[in-house]
CSV table of C-alpha atoms in Angstrom, one decimal:
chain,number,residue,atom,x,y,z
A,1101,UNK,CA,0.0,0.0,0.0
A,1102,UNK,CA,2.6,2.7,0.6
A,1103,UNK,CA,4.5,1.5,-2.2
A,1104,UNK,CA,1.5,2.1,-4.3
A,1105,UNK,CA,1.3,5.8,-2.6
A,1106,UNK,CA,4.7,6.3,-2.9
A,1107,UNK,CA,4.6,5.5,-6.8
A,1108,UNK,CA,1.2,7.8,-7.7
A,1109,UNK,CA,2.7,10.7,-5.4
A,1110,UNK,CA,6.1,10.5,-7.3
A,1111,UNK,CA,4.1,10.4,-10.6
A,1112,UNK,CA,2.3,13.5,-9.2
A,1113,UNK,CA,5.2,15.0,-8.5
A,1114,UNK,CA,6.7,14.2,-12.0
A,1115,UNK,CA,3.8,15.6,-14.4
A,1116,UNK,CA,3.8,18.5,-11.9
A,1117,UNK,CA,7.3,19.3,-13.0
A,1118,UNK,CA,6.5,18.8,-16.4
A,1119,UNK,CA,3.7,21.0,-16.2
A,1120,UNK,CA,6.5,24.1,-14.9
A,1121,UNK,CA,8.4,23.3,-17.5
A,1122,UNK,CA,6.1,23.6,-20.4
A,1123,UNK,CA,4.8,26.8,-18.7
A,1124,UNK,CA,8.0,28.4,-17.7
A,1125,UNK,CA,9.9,27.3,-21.6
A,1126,UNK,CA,6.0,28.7,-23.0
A,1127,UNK,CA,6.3,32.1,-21.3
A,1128,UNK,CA,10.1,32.3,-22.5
A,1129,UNK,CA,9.3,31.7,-25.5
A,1130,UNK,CA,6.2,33.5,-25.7
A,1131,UNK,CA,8.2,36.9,-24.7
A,1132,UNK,CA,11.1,36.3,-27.3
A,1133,UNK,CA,8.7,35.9,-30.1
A,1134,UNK,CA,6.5,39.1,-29.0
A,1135,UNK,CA,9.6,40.6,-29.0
A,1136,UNK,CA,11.2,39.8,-32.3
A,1137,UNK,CA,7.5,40.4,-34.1
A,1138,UNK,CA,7.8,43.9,-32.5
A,1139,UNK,CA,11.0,44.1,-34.2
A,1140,UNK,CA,10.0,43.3,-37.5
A,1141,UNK,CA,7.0,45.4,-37.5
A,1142,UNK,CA,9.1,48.3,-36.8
A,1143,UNK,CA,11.5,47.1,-39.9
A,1144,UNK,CA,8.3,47.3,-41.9
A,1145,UNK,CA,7.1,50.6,-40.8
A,1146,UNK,CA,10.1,52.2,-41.8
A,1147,UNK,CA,10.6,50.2,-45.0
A,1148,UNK,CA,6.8,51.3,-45.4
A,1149,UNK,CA,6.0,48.8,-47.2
A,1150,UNK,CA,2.1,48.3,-48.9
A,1151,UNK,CA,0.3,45.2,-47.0
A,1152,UNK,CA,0.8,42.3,-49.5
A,1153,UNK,CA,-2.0,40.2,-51.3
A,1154,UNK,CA,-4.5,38.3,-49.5
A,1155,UNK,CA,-3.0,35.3,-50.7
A,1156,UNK,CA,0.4,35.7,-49.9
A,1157,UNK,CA,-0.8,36.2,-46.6
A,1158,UNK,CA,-2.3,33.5,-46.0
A,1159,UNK,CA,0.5,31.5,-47.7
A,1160,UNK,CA,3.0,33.0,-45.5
A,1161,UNK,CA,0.8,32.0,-42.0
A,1162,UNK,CA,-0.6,28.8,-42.9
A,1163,UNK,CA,2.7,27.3,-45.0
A,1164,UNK,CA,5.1,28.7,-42.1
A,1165,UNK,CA,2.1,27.5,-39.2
A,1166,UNK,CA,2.1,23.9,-40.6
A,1167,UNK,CA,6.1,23.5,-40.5
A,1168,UNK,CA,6.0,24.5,-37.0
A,1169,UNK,CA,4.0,21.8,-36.4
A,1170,UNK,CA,5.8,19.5,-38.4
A,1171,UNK,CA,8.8,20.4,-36.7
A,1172,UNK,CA,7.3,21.0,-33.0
A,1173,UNK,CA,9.5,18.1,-31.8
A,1174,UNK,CA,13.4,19.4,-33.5
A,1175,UNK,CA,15.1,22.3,-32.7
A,1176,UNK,CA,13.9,23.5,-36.5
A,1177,UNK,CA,10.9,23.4,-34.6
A,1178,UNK,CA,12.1,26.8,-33.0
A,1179,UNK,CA,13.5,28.5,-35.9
A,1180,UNK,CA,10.1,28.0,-37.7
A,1181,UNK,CA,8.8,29.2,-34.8
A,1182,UNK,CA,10.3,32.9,-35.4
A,1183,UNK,CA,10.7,32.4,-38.8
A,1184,UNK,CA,6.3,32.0,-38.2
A,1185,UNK,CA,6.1,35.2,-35.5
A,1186,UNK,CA,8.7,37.5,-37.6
A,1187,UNK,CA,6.5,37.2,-40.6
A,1188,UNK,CA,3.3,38.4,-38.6
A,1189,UNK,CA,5.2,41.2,-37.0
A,1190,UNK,CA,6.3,42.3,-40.6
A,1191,UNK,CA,2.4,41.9,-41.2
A,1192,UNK,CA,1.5,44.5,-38.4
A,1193,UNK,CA,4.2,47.3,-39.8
A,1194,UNK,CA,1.9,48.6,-43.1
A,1195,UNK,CA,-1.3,48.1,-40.5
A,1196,UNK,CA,0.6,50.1,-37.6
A,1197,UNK,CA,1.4,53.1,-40.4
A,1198,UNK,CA,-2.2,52.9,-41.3
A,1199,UNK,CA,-3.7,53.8,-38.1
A,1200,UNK,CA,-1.0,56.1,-37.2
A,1201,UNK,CA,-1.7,58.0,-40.2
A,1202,UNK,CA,-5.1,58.4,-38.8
A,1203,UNK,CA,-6.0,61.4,-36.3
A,1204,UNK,CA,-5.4,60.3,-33.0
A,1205,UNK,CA,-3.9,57.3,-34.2
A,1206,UNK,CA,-1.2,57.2,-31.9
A,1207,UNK,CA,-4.1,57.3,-28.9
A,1208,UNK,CA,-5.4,54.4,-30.8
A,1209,UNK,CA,-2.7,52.2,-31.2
A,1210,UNK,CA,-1.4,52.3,-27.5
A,1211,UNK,CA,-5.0,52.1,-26.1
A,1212,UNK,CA,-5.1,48.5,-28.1
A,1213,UNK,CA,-1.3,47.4,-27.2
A,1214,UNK,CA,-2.5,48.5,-23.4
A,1215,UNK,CA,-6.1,46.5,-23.4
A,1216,UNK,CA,-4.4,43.7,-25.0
A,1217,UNK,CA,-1.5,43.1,-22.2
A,1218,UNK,CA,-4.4,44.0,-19.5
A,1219,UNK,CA,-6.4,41.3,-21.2
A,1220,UNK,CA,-3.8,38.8,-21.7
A,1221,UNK,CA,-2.6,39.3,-18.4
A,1222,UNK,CA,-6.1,39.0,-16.8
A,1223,UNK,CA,-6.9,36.0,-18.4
A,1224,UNK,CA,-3.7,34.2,-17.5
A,1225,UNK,CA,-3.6,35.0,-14.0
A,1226,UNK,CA,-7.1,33.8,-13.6
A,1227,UNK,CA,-6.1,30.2,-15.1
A,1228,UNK,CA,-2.8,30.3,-13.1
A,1229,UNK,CA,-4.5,31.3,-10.2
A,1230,UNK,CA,-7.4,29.2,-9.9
A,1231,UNK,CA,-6.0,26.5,-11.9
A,1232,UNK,CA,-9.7,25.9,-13.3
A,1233,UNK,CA,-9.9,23.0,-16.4
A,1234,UNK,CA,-11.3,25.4,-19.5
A,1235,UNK,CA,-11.4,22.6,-21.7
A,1236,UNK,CA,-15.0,23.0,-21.9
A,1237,UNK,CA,-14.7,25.4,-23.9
A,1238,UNK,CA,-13.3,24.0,-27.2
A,1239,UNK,CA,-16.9,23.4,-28.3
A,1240,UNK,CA,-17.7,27.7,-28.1
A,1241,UNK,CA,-13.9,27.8,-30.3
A,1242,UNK,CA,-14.8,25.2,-32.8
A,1243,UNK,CA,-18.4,27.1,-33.2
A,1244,UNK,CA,-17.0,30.4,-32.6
A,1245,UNK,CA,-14.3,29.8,-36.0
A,1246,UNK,CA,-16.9,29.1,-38.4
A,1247,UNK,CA,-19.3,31.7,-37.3
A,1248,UNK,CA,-16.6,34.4,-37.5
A,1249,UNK,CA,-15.4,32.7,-41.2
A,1250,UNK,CA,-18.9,33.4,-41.7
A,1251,UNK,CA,-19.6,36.3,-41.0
A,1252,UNK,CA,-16.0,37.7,-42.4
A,1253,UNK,CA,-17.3,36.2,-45.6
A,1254,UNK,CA,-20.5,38.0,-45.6
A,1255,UNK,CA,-18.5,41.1,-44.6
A,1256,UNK,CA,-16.8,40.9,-48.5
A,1257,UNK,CA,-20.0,40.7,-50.3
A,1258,UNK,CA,-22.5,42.8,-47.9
A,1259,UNK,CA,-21.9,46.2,-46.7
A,1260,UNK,CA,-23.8,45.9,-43.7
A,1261,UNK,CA,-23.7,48.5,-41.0
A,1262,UNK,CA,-21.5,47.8,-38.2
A,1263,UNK,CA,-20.5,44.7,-39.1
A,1264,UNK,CA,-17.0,44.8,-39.1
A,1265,UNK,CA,-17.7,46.0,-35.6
A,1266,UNK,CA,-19.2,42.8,-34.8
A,1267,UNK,CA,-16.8,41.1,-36.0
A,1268,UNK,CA,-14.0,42.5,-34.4
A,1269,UNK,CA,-15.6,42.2,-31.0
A,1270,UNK,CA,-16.4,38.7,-32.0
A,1271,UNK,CA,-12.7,38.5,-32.5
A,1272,UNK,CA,-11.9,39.8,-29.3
A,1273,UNK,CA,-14.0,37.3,-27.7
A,1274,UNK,CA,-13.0,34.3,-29.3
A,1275,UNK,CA,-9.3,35.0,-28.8
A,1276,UNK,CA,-9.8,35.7,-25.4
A,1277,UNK,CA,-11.4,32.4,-25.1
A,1278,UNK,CA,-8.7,31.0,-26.8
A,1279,UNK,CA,-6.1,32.5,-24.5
A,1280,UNK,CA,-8.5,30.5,-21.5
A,1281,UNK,CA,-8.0,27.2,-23.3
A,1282,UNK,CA,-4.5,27.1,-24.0
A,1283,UNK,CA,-3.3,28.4,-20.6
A,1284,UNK,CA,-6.0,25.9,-19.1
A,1285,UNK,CA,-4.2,22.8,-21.3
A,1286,UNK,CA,-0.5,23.5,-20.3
A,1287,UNK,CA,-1.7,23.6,-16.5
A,1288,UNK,CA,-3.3,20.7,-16.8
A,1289,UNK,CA,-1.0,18.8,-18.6
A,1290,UNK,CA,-3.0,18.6,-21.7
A,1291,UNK,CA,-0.3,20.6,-23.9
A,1292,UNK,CA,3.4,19.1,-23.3
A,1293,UNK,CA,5.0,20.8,-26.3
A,1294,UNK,CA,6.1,24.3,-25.5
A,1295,UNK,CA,6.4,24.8,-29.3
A,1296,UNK,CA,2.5,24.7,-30.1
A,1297,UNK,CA,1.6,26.3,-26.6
A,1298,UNK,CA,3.7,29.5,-27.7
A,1299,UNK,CA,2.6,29.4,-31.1
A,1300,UNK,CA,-1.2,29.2,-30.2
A,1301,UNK,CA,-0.9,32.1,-27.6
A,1302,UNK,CA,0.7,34.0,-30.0
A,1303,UNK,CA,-1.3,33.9,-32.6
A,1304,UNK,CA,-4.5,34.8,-29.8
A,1305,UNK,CA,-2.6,38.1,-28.9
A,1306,UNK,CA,-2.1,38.7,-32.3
A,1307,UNK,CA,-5.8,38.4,-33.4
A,1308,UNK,CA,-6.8,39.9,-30.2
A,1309,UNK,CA,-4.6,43.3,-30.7
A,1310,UNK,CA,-5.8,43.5,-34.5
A,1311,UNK,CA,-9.4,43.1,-33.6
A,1312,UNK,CA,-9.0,45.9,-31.0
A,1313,UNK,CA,-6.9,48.0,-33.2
A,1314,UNK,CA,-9.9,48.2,-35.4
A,1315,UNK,CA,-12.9,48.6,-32.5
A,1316,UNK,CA,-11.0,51.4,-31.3
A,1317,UNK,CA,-10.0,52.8,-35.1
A,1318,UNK,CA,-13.9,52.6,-35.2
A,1319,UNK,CA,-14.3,54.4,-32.3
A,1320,UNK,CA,-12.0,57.0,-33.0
A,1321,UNK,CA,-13.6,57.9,-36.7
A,1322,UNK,CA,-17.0,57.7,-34.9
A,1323,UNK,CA,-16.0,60.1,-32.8
């Protein structure tokens, strides 16, 4: 019998290490990447270069988002990994010039970076904190995507009043969601590879600034 405790407490004590792992390489990685996108946003905005075809976009995100994931397990997985991040943040540069362009643009752009580290933060302290299992909530993502593909599509052939409103708020909510899941799946143990668990946090933040880049662009022209 206290063999059999010993053994499941040493297991516990094992995936609990794994577990700080994960989190701790996650958040390492997680800053690095932030930081290197900022990096090549900034490279963009003063290249100022035009934002490229839709297609090249998604090209770039889903070709370079697939290798990572091929290579999650190698240390290529890493380089893909910025190699993935680097070409989002050159993304952001022409989108950044955009709304600085705008009148108060500079208000809108640090009100969005502000409300998405407040959010992000929020959101992961809660999970950390109370160390609540959010898997629940991969039913509301897996609906959430195809209403918001929806609804983006209708935005292209309807010009329907404050839609894009919608769907950036729609945005904001599913990525917040998202941010729930993924931090809920690395704390309990459901996410072991650090690789993924950075790449699907960033790409949350990401969607989650954009979204309120445009609510409070929306805001500001409303105004």
């Amino acid at each position: 019998m206290r063999e059999q405790d010993y053994s499941l407490k040493t297991g516990m004590q094992a995936d609990q290490l794994e577990v700080s792992r994960v989190l701790r390489n996650t958040y390492g990685l997680l800053a690095l990447t932030l930081a290197f996108s900022g990096v090549m946003a900034f490279v963009a905005q003063q290249m100022r270069v035009g934002y490229p075809n839709i297609f090249v976009v998604l090209i770039g995100f889903y070709g370079l988002f697939f290798l990572t994931n091929k290579l999650r397990d190698s240390v290529w997985g890493l380089v893909s990994t910025f190699a993935l991040t680097g070409f989002m943040g050159f993304l952001l540069g022409p989108i950044l010039n955009r709304y600085l362009g705008m009148a108060g643009g500079a208000e809108v752009v640090s009100s969005a970076f502000a409300m998405t580290a407040l959010v992000f933060g929020g959101l992961s302290a809660y999970v950390l904190i109370t160390r609540k299992d959010m898997s629940f909530l991969g039913g509301f993502i897996t609906a959430g995507f195809f209403v918001l593909l929806g609804a983006v599509v209708a935005s292209m052939f309807f010009q329907i009043s404050g839609l894009q409103l919608a769907i950036s708020a729609g945005f904001v909510l599913f990525s917040s969601v998202c941010i729930l899941f993924q931090t809920s799946a690395i704390i309990q143990g459901g996410e072991r590879n650090y690789i993924m668990a950075t790449v699907s946090l960033y790409v949350s933040i990401y969607n989650l600034f954009i979204s309120l880049l445009q609510i409070f662009g929306i805001m500001s022209r409303d105004d």
